[in-house]
Short mmCIF file of C-alpha atoms and ligand atoms in Angstrom, two decimals:
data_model
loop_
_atom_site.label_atom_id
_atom_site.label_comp_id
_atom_site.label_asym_id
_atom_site.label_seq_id
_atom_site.Cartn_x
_atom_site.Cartn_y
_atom_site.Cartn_z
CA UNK A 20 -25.45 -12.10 1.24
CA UNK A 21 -23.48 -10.26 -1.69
CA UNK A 22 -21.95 -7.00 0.45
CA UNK A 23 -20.84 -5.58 -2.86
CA UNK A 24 -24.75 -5.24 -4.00
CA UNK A 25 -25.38 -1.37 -3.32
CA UNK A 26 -29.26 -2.02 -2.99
CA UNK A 27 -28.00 -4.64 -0.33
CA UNK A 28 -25.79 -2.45 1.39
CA UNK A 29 -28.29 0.43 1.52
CA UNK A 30 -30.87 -1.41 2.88
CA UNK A 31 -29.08 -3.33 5.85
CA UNK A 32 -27.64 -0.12 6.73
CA UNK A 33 -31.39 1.88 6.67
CA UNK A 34 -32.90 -1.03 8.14
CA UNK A 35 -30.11 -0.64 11.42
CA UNK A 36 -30.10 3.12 11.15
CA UNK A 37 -26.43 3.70 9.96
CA UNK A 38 -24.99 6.30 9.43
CA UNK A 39 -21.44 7.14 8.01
CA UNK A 40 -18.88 8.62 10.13
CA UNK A 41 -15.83 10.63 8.82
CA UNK A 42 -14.20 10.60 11.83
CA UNK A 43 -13.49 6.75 11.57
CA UNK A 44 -12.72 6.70 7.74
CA UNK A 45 -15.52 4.90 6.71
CA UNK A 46 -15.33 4.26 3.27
CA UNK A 47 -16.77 0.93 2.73
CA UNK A 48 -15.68 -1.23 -0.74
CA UNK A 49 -18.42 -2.05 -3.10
CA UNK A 50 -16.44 -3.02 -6.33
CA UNK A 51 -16.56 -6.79 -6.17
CA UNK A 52 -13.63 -7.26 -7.52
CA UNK A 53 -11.35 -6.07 -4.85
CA UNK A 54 -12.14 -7.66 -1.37
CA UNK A 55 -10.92 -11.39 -3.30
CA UNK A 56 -8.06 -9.69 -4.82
CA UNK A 57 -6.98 -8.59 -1.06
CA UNK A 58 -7.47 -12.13 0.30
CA UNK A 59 -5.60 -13.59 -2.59
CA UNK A 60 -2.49 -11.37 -2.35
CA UNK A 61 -2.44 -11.26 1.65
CA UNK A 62 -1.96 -14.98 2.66
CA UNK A 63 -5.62 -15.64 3.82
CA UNK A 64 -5.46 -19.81 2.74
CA UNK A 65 -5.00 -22.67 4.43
CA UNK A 66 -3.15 -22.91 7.15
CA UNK A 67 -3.77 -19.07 8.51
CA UNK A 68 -5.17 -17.28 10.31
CA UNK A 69 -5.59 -13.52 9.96
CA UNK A 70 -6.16 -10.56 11.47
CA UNK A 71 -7.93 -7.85 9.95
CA UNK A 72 -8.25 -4.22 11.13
CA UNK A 73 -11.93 -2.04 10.39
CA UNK A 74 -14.72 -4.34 9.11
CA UNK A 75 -17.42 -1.82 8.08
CA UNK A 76 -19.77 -4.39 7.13
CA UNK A 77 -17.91 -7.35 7.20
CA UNK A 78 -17.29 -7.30 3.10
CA UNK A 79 -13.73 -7.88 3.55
CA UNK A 80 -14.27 -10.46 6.20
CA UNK A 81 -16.16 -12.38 4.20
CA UNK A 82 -13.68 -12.99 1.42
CA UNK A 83 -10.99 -13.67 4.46
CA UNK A 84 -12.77 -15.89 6.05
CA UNK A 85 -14.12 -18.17 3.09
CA UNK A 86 -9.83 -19.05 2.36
CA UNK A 87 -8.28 -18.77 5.92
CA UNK A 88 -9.09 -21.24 8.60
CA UNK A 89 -9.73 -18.10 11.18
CA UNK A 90 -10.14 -14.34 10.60
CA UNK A 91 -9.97 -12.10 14.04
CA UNK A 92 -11.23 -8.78 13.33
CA UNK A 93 -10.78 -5.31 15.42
CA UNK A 94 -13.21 -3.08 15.09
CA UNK A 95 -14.02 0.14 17.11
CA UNK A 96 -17.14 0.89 15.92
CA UNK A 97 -19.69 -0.54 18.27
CA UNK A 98 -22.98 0.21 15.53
CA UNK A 99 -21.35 -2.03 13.32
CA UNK A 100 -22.18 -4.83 15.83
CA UNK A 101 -25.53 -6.38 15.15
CA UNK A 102 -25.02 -5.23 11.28
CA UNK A 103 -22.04 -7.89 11.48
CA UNK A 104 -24.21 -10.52 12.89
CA UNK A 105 -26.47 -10.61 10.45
CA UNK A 106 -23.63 -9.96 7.02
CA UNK A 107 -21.01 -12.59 8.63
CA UNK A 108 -23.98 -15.08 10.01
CA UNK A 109 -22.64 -18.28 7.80
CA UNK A 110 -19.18 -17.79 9.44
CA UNK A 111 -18.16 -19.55 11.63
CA UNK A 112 -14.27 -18.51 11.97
CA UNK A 113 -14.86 -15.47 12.59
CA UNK A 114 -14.43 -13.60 15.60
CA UNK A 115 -14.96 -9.76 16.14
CA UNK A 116 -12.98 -7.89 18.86
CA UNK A 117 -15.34 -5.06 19.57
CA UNK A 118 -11.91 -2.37 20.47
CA UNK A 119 -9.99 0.06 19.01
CA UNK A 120 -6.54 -1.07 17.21
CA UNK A 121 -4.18 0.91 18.66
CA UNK A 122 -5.03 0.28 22.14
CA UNK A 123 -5.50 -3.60 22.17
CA UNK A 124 -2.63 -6.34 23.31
CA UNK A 125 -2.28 -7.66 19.98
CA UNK A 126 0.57 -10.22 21.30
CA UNK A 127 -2.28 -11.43 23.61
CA UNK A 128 -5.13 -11.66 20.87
CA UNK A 129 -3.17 -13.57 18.35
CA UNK A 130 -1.80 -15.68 21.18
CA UNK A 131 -5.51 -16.83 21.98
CA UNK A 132 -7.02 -16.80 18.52
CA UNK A 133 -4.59 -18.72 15.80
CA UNK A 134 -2.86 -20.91 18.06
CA UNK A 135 -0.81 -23.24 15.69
CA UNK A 136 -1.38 -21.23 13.01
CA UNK A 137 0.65 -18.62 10.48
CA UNK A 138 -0.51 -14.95 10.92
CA UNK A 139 -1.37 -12.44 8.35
CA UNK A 140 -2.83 -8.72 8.59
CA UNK A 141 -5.21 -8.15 5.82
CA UNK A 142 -7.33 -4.57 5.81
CA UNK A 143 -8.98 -1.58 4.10
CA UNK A 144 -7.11 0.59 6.65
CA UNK A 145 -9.02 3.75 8.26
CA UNK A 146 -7.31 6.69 6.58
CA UNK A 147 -6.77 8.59 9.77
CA UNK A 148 -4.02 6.73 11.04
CA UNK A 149 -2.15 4.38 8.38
CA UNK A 150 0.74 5.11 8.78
CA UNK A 151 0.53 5.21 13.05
CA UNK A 152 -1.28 1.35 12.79
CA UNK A 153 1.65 0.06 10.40
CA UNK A 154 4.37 1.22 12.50
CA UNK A 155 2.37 -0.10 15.38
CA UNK A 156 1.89 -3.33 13.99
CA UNK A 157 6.08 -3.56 12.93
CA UNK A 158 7.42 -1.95 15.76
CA UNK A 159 5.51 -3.94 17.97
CA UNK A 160 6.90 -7.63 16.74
CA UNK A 161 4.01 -8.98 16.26
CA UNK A 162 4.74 -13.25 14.92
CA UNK A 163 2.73 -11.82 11.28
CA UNK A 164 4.22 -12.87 7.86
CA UNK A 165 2.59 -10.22 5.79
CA UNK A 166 0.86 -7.26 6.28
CA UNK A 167 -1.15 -6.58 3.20
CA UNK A 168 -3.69 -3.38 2.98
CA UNK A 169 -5.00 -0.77 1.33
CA UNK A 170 -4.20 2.92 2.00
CA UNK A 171 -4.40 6.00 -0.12
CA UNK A 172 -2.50 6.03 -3.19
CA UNK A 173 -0.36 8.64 -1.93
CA UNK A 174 0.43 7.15 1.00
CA UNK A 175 1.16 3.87 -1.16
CA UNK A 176 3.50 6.01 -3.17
CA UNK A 177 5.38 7.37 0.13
CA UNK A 178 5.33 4.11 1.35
CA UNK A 179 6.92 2.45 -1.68
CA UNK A 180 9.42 4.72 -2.46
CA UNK A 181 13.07 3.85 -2.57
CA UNK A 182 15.03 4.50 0.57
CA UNK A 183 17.35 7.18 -0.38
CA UNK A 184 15.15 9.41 -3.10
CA UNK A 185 13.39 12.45 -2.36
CA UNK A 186 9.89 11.07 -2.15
CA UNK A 187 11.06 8.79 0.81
CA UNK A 188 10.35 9.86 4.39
CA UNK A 189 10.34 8.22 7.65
CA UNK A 190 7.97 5.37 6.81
CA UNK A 191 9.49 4.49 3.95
CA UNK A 192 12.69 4.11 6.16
CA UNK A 193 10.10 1.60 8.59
CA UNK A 194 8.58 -0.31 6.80
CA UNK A 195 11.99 -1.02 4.88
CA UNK A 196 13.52 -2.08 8.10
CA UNK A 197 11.09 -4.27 8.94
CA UNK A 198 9.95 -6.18 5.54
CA UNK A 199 9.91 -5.70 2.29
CA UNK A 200 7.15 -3.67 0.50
CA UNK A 201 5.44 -4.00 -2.49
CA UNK A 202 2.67 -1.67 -4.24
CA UNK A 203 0.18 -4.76 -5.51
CA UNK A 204 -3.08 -2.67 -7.52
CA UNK A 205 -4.70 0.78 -7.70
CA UNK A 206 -7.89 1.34 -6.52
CA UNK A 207 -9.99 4.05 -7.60
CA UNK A 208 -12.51 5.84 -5.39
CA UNK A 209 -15.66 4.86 -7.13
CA UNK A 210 -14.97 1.69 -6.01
CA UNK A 211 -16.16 3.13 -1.85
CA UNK A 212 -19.23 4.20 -0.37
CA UNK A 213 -19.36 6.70 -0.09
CA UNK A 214 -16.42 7.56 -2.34
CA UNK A 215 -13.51 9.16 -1.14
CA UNK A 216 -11.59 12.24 -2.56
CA UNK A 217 -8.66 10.52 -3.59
CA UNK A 218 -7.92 7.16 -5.02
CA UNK A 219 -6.56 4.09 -2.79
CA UNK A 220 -3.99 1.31 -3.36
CA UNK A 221 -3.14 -1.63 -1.90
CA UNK A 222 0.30 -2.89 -0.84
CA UNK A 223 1.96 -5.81 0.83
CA UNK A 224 4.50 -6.04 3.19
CA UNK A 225 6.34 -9.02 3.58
CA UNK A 226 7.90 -9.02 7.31
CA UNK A 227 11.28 -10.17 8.51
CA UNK A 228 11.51 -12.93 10.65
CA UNK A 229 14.68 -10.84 12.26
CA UNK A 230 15.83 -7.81 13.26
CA UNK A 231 18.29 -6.07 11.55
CA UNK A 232 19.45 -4.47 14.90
CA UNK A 233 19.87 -5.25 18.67
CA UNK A 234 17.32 -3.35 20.78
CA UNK A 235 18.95 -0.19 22.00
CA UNK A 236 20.57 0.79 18.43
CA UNK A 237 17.30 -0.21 16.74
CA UNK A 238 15.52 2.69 19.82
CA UNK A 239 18.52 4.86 18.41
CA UNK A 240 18.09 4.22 14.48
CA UNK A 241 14.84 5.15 14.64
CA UNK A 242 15.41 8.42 16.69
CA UNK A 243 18.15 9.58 14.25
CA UNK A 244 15.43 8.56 11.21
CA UNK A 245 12.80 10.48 13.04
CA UNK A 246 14.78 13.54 14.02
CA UNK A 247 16.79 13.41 10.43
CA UNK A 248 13.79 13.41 8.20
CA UNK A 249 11.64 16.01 10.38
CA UNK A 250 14.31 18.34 9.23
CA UNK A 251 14.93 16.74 5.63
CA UNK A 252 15.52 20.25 4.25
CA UNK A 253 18.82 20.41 6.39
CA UNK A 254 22.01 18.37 6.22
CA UNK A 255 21.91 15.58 8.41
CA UNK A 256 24.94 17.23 10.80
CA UNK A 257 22.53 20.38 10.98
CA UNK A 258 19.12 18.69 11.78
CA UNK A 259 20.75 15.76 14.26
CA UNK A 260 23.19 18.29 16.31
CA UNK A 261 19.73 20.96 16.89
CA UNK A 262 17.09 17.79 17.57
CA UNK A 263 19.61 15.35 19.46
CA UNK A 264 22.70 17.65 20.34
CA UNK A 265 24.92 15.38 18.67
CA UNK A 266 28.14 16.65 17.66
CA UNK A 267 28.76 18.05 14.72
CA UNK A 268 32.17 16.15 14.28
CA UNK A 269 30.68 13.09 15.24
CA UNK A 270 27.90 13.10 12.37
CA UNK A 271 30.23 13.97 9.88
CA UNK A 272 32.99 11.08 10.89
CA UNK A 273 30.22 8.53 10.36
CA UNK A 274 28.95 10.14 7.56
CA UNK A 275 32.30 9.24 6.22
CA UNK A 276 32.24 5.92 6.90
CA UNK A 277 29.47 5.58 5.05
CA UNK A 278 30.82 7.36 2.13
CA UNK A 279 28.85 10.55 2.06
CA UNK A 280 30.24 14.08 2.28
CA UNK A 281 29.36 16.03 5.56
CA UNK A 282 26.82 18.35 3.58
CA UNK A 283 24.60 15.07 3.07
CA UNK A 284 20.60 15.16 3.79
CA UNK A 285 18.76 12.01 5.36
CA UNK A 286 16.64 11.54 2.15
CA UNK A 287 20.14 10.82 0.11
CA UNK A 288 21.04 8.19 2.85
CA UNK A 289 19.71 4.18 1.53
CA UNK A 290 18.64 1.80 4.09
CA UNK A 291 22.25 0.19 4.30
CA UNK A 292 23.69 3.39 4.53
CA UNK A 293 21.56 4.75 7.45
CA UNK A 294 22.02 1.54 9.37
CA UNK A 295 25.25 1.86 9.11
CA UNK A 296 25.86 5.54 9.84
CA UNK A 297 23.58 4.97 12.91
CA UNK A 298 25.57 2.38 14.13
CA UNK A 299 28.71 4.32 13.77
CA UNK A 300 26.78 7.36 15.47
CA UNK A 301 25.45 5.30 18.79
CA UNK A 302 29.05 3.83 19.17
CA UNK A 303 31.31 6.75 18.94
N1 SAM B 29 -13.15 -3.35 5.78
C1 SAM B 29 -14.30 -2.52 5.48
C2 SAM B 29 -14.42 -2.33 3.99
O1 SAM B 29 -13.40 -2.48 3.31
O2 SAM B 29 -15.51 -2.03 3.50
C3 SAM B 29 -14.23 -1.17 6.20
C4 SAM B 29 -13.02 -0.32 5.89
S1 SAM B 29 -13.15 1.35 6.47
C5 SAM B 29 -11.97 2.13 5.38
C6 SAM B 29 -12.24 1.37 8.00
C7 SAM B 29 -12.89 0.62 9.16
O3 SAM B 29 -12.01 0.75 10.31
C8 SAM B 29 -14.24 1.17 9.62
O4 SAM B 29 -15.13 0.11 9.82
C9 SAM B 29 -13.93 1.88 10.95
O5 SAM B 29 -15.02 1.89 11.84
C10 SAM B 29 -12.77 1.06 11.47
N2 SAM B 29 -11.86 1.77 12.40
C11 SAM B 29 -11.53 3.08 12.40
N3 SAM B 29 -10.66 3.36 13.37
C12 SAM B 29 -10.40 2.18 14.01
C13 SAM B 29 -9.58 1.83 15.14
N4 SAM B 29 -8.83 2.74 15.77
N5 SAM B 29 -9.57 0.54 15.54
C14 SAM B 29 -10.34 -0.39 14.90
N6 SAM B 29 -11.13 -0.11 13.84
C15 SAM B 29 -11.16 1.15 13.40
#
């Protein structure tokens, strides 16, 4: 069944009484050329299998699942159900996980489902919570190569900012960490139904196989990156002594052995730098 065909997709969703909801960022892709761009950028071949987060209807599945030799899917909505069925019928490696994303064991699902096989993420994320599910999905060390998905084109931008200029933030700081990030295509918003208000993009993160840092300075890196950037206006001393009661003296020693002058902001800090100056921080 072509899922990109609006007459198609209009009449499978009358015929099982669908409705859109908001709440859940449904904003289902109809251009036809996007769904196989996604699967051909984000690992879904041979050899994998992948995960994807939100099917809607299943169009994105559908282009998974015809390269990868599994695609797992999480969805929350429980309407979407029997419409799935019927869309992703000729499948058959695909499972759907009937949950919401945020509060499933992951480890435990990819565990059971691609047993012997390479993991990627592939999704047309719900715009609600990006930024919480790719953070979820790095922090949580999950064995994935890639993580490859579309968000809003402002997000994208945040996202793949350099580490150290003024339009990074925390994320940017994150995902850096953990992979390697990569802004693939724009998306514009005709290309949704129903369209959105803003236009989309999708990126690719390539993940590390390790971590940069042992557990308890990673726990700390990520507090001072937190607690630095929620207070970006102020130097670093100024916004980590009122959120963490850290010593003035102390910042400002390790902002010098980073090379950085004690009025310095997190946003002027690069990834290398703020590892550094963390590590200096937790151990003095
Ligand atoms: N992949 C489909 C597509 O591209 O047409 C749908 C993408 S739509 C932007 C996001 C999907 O994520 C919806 O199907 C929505 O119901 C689902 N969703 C929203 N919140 C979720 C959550 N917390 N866990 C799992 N799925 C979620």
């Amino acid at each position: 069944m072509n899922l990109t065909n609006i007459g198609n997709v209009k009449d499978i969703l009358g015929r099982h009484g669908f409705s859109f909801s908001k709440g859940l960022g449904q904003n289902f892709i109809i251009n036809p050329d996007i769904c196989p761009r996604i699967a051909e950028n984000g690992n879904a071949q041979t050899g994998f299998g992948v995960l994807e987060i939100g099917t809607g209807i299943g169009v994105l599945t559908a282009e998974l699942a015809k390269r990868a030799d599994k695609v797992t899917a999480v969805e929350i909505d429980t309407r979407l159900l029997p419409i799935l069925e019927e869309t992703l019928a000729d499948f058959d490696n695909v499972k759907i996980i009937n949950e919401d994303v945020m509060k499933c064991d992951l480890h435990k699902i990819i565990r059971e489902e691609f047993s012997g096989l390479r993991v990627a993420v592939c999704a047309n994320l719900p715009y609600y919570i990006t930024s919480p599910i790719i953070m979820m999905l790095l922090e949580s060390r999950l064995p994935i190569e890639s993580i490859t998905v579309m968000v809003q084109k402002e997000a994208a931008q945040r996202l793949c900012a350099k580490v150290g200029s003024r339009e990074s933030g925390a994320i940017t700081v994150g995902v850096n960490y953990f992979g390697t990030v990569r802004n693939l295509f724009n998306v514009s918003r005709g290309s949704f139904m129903p369209a959105p208000n803003v236009d989309s993009a999708v990126i690719r993160i390539d993940v590390n196989r390790e971590p940069m840092l042992e557990p308890e300075e990673e726990k700390f890196f990520f507090s001072v990156v937190k607690n630095g950037f929620s207070q970006r206006r102020k130097t670093v001393a100024n916004a980590l002594s009122s959120q963490m009661g850290i010593d003035k003296q102390r910042v400002y020693d390790s902002l010098k052995a980073v090379g950085l002058p004690e009025t310095a902001r997190i946003e002027q800090l690069d990834l290398d730098q703020l590892i550094e100056f963390s590590k200096m921080l937790v151990n003095t």
